[in-house]
Short mmCIF file of C-alpha atoms and ligand atoms in Angstrom, two decimals:
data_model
loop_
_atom_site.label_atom_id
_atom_site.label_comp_id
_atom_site.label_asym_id
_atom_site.label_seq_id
_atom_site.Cartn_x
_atom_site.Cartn_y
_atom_site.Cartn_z
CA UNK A 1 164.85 56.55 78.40
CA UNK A 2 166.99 58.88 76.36
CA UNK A 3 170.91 57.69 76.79
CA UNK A 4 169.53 54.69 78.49
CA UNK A 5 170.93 51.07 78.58
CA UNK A 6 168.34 50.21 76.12
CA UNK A 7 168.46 53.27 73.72
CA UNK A 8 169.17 52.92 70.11
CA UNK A 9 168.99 56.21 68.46
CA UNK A 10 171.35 56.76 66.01
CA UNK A 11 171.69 53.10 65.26
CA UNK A 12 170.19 51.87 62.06
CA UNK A 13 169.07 48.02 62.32
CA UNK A 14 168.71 45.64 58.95
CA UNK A 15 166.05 42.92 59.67
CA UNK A 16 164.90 40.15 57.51
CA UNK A 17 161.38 38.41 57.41
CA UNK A 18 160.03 41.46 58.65
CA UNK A 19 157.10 41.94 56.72
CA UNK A 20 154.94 40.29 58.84
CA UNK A 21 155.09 37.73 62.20
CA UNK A 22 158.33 37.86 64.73
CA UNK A 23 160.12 39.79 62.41
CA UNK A 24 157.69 42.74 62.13
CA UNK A 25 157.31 42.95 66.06
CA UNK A 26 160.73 42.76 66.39
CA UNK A 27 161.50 45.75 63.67
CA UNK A 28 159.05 47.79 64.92
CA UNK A 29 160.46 47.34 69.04
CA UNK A 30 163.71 48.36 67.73
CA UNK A 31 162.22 51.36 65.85
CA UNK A 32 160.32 52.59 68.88
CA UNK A 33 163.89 52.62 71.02
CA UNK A 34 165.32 54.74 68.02
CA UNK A 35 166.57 52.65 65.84
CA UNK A 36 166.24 53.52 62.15
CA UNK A 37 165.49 50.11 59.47
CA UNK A 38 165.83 48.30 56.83
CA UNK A 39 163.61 45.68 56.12
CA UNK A 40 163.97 42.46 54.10
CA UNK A 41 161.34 40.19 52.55
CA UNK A 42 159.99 38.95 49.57
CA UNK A 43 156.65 40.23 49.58
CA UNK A 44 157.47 44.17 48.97
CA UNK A 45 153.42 44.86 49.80
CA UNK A 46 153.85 43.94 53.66
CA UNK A 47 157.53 45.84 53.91
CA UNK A 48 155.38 48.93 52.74
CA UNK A 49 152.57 48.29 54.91
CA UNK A 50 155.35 48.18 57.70
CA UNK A 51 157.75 50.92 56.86
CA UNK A 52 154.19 53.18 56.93
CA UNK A 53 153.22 51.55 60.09
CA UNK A 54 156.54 51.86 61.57
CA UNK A 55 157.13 55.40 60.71
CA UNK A 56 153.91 56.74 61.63
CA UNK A 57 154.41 55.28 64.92
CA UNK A 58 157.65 56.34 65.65
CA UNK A 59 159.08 58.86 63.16
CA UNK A 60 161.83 57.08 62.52
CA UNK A 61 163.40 55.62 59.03
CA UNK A 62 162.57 52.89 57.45
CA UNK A 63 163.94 51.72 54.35
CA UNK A 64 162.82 48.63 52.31
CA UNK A 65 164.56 46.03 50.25
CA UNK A 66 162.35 43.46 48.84
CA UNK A 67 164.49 40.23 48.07
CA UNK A 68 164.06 36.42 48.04
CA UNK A 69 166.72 35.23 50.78
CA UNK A 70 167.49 31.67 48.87
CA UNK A 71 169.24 33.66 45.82
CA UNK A 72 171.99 32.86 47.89
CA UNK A 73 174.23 34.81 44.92
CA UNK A 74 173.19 37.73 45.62
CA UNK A 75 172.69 38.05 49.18
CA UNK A 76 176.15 39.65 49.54
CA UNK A 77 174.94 42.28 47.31
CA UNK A 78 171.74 43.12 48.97
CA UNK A 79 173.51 43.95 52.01
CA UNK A 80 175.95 46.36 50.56
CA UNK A 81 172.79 48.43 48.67
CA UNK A 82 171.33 48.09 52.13
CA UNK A 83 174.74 50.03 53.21
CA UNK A 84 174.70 52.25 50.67
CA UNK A 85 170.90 53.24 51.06
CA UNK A 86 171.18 53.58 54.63
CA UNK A 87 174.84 54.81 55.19
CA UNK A 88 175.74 51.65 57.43
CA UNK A 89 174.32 48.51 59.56
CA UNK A 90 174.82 48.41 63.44
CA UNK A 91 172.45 45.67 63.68
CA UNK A 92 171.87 42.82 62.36
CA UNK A 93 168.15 40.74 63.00
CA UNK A 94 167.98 37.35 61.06
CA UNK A 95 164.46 36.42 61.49
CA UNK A 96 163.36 35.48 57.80
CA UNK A 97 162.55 31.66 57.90
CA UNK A 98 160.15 28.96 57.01
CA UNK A 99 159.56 25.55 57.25
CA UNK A 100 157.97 22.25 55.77
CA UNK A 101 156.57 19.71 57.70
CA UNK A 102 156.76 15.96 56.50
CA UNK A 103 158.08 12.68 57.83
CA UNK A 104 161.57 12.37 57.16
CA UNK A 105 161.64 8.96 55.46
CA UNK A 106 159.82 10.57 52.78
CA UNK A 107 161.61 14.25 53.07
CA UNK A 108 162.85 14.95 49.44
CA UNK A 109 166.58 16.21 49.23
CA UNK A 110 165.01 19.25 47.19
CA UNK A 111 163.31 20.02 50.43
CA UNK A 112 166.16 19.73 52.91
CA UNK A 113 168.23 21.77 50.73
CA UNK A 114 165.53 24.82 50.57
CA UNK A 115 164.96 24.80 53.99
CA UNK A 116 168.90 25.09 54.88
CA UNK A 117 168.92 27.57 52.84
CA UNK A 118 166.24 29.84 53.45
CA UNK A 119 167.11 29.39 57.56
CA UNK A 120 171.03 28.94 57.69
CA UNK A 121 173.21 29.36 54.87
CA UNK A 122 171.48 32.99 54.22
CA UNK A 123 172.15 33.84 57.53
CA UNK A 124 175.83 32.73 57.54
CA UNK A 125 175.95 34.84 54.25
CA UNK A 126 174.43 37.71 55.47
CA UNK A 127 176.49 37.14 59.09
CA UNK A 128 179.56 37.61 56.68
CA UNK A 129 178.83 40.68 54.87
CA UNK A 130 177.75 41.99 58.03
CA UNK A 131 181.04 41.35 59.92
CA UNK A 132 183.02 42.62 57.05
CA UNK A 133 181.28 46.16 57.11
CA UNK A 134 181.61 46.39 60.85
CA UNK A 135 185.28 45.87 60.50
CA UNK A 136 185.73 48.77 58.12
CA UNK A 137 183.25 51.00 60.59
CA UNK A 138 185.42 50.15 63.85
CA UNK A 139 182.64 49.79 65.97
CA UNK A 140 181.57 46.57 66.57
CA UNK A 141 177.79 45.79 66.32
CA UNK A 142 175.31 43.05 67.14
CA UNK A 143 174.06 40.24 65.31
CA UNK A 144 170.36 38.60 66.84
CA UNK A 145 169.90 35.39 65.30
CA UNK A 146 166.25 33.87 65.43
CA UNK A 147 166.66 30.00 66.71
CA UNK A 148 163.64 28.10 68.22
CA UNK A 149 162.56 25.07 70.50
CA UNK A 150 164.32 22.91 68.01
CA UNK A 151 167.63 24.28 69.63
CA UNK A 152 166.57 22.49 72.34
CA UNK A 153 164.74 19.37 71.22
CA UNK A 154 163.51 16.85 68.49
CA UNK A 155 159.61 16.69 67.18
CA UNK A 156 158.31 14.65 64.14
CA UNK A 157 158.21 15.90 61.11
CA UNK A 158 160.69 18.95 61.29
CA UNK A 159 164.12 17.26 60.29
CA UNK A 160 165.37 19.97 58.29
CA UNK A 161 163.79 22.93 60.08
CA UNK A 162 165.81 21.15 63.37
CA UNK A 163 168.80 20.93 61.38
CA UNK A 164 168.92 24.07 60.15
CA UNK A 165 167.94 25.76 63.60
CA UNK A 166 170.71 23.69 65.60
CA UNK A 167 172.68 25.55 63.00
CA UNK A 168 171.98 28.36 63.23
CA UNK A 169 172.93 28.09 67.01
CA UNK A 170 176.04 26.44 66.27
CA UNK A 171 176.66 29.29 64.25
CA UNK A 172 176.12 31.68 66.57
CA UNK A 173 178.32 30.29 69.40
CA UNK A 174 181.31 30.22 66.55
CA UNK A 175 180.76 33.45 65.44
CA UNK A 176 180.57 34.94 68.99
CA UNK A 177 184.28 33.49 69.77
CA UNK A 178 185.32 34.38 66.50
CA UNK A 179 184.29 37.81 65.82
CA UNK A 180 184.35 39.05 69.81
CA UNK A 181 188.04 40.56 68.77
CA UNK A 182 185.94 42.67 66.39
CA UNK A 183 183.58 43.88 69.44
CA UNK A 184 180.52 42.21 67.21
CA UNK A 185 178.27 40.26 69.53
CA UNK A 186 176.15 37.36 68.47
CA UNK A 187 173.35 35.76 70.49
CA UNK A 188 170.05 34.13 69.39
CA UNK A 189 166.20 34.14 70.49
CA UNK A 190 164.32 30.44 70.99
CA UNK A 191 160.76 31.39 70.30
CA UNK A 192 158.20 29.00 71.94
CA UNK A 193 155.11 28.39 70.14
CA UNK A 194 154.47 31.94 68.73
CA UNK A 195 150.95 32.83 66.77
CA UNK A 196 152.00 33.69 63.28
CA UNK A 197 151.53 32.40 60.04
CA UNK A 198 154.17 30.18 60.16
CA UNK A 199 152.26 28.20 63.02
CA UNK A 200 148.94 28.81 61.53
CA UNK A 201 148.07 25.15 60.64
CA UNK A 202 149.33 23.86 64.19
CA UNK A 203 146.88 26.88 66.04
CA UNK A 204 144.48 25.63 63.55
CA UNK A 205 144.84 21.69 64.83
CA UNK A 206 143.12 21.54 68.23
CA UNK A 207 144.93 18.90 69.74
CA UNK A 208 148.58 20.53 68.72
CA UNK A 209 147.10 23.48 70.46
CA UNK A 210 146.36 21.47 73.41
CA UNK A 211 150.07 19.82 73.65
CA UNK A 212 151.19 23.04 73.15
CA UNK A 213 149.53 24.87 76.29
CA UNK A 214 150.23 21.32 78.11
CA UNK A 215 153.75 22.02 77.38
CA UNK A 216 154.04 25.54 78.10
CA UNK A 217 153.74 26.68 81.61
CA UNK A 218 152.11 29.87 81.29
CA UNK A 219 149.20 28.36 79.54
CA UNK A 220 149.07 30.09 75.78
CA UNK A 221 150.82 30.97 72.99
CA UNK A 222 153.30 33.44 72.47
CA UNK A 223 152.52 36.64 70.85
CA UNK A 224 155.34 38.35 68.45
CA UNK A 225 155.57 41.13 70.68
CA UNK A 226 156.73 39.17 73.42
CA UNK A 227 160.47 38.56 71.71
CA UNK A 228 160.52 42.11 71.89
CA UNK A 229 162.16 42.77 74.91
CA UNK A 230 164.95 40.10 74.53
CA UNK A 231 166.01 41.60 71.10
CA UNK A 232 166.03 45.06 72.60
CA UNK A 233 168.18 44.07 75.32
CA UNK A 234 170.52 42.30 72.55
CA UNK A 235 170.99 44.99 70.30
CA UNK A 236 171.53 47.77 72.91
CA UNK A 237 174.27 48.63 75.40
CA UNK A 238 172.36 46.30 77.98
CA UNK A 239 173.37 43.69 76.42
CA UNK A 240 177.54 44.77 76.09
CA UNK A 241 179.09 41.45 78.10
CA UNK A 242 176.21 38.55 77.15
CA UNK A 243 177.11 36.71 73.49
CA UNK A 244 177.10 33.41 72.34
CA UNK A 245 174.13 33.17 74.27
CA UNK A 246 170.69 31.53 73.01
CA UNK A 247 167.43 33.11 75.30
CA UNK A 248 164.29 30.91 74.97
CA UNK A 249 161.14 33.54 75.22
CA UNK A 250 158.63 30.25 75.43
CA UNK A 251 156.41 30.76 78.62
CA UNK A 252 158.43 28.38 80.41
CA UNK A 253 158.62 25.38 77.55
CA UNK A 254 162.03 24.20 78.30
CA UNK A 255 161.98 24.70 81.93
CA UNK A 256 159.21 21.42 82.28
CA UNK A 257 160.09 18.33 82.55
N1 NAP B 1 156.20 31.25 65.07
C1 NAP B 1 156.84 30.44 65.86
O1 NAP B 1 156.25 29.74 66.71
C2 NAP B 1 158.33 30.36 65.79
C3 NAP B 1 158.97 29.57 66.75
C4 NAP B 1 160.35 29.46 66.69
C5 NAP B 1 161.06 30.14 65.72
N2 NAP B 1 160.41 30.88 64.80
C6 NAP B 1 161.24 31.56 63.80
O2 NAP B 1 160.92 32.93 63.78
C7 NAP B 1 161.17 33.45 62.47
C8 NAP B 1 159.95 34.22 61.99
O3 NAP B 1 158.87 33.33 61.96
P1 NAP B 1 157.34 33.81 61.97
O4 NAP B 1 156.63 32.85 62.83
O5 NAP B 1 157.26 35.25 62.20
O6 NAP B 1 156.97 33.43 60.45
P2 NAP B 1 156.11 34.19 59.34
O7 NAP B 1 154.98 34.93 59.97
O8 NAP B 1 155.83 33.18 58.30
O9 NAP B 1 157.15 35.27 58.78
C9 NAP B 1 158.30 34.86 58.10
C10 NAP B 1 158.98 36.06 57.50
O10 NAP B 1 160.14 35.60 56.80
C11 NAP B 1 160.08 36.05 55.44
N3 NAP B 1 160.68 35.08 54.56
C12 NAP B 1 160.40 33.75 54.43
N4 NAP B 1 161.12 33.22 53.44
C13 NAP B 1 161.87 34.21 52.91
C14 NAP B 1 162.79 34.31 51.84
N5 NAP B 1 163.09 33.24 51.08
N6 NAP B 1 163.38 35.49 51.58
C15 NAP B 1 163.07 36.60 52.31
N7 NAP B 1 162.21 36.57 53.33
C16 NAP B 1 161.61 35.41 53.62
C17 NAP B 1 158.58 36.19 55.18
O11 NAP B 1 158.29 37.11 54.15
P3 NAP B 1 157.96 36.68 52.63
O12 NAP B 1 157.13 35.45 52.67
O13 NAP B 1 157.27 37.90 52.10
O14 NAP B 1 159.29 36.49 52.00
C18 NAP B 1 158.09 36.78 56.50
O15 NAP B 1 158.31 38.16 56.54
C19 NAP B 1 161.54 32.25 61.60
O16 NAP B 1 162.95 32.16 61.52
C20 NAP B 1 160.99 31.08 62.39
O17 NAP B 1 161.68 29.89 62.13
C21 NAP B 1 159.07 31.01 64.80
#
């Protein structure tokens, strides 16, 4: 739908953890509405297996920066070579993350810290640099900021992952107040239970399976490509008057009682 509500030619979209999982699906929906990338992760062999996917598929560009998100020092810098590589950044995707699982009475600080990191401080970093180019641009622009069920509610065993999560929401409802006199929109996605590798051990544990499709109204896990739509709708002119918004895509999860 050329000139549509959800068209994004001629916008170029910067998305991290996209070598793989949410982030890959997401890059690649994006892509195949017109939006040229530029893709963040550590592993450089995945961004290159997506930039060829990507570009095959939809002949757009795709640029890729290989870079480990908790060098929190330079993370200012990466985004201004992803500027200069790419001649500017309408949208912004924070979907890098990770998490580690342990009881919190023996949670080391070493782990806390690493996980705040890697899921928050990054993306108020990258949030930052981001805002700051769109000012000198004039445009506005659109940030998508990856939450999850832990925006909503407590499990055993995540305490940092939570934290950092409920911050990244609490982020993204300050930065939508603050930054809506720049026309820059923020909103975030609340994945339900999503097959990836970050979920690999809890697919792989039959009865966390089970809870999960127990808990989830449509009966199965998510699929990356079903955040798809949701991002699309964020990052295009669709989505003009919704920010400060978080949209769980989780098959119904938060709707049960
Ligand atoms: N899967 C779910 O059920 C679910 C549910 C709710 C929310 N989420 C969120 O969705 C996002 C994506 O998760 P996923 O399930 O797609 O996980 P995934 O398959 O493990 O992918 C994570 C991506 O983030 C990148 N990444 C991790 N640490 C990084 C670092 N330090 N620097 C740069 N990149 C880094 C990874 O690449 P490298 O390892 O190569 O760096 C990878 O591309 C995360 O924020 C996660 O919290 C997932």
């Amino acid at each position: 739908m050329e000139n549509g509500l959800f068209d994004l030619t001629g916008k170029t979209a910067l998305v991290t953890g996209a070598g793989r999982g949410i982030g890959l699906a997401l890059a690649r929906g994006l892509a195949q509405q017109g939006a040229d990338l530029a893709l963040v992760a550590r592993t450089a062999g995945q961004l290159e297996g997506a930039k060829r996917q990507i570009e095959a598929e939809t002949g757009r560009k795709v640029a890729v920066f290989p870079f480990d998100l908790a060098d929190l020092g330079h993370v200012r810098g990466l985004f201004e070579e992803v500027v200069r590589a790419t001649g500017g950044v309408d949208i912004l995707v924070n979907c890098a993350g990770m998490t580690i699982r342990e009881p919190t009475e023996d949670m080391s600080l070493e782990s806390f810290n690493r996980v705040m990191e890697v899921n928050l401080t990054e993306v108020l970093l990258l949030c930052q640099a981001f805002c700051r180019h769109r000012k000198t641009v004039g445009q506005g622009g659109r940030i998508v900021n990856i939450g999850s069920l832990a925006c909503h509610a407590a499990r055993p065993t995540i305490a940092a992952y939570a934290c950092s999560k409920m911050g990244v929401l609490a982020l993204t409802r300050t930065l939508a107040v603050e930054w809506a006199k720049y026309g820059i929109n923020v909103n975030a996605i609340g994945p339900g239970y999503i097959a990836t590798d970050l979920t690999a051990p809890l697919q792989a544990d039959a009865q966390f399976s089970q809870w999960v499709l127990s808990k989830t109204p449509l009966n199965r896990w998510g699929r990356p490509e079903d955040l798809v739509g949701t991002a699309i709708l964020l990052a295009s002119r669709a989505g003009a008057f919704i920010t400060g918004q978080i949209f769980y895509v989780d098959g119904g999860w938060t709707a049960l009682v």
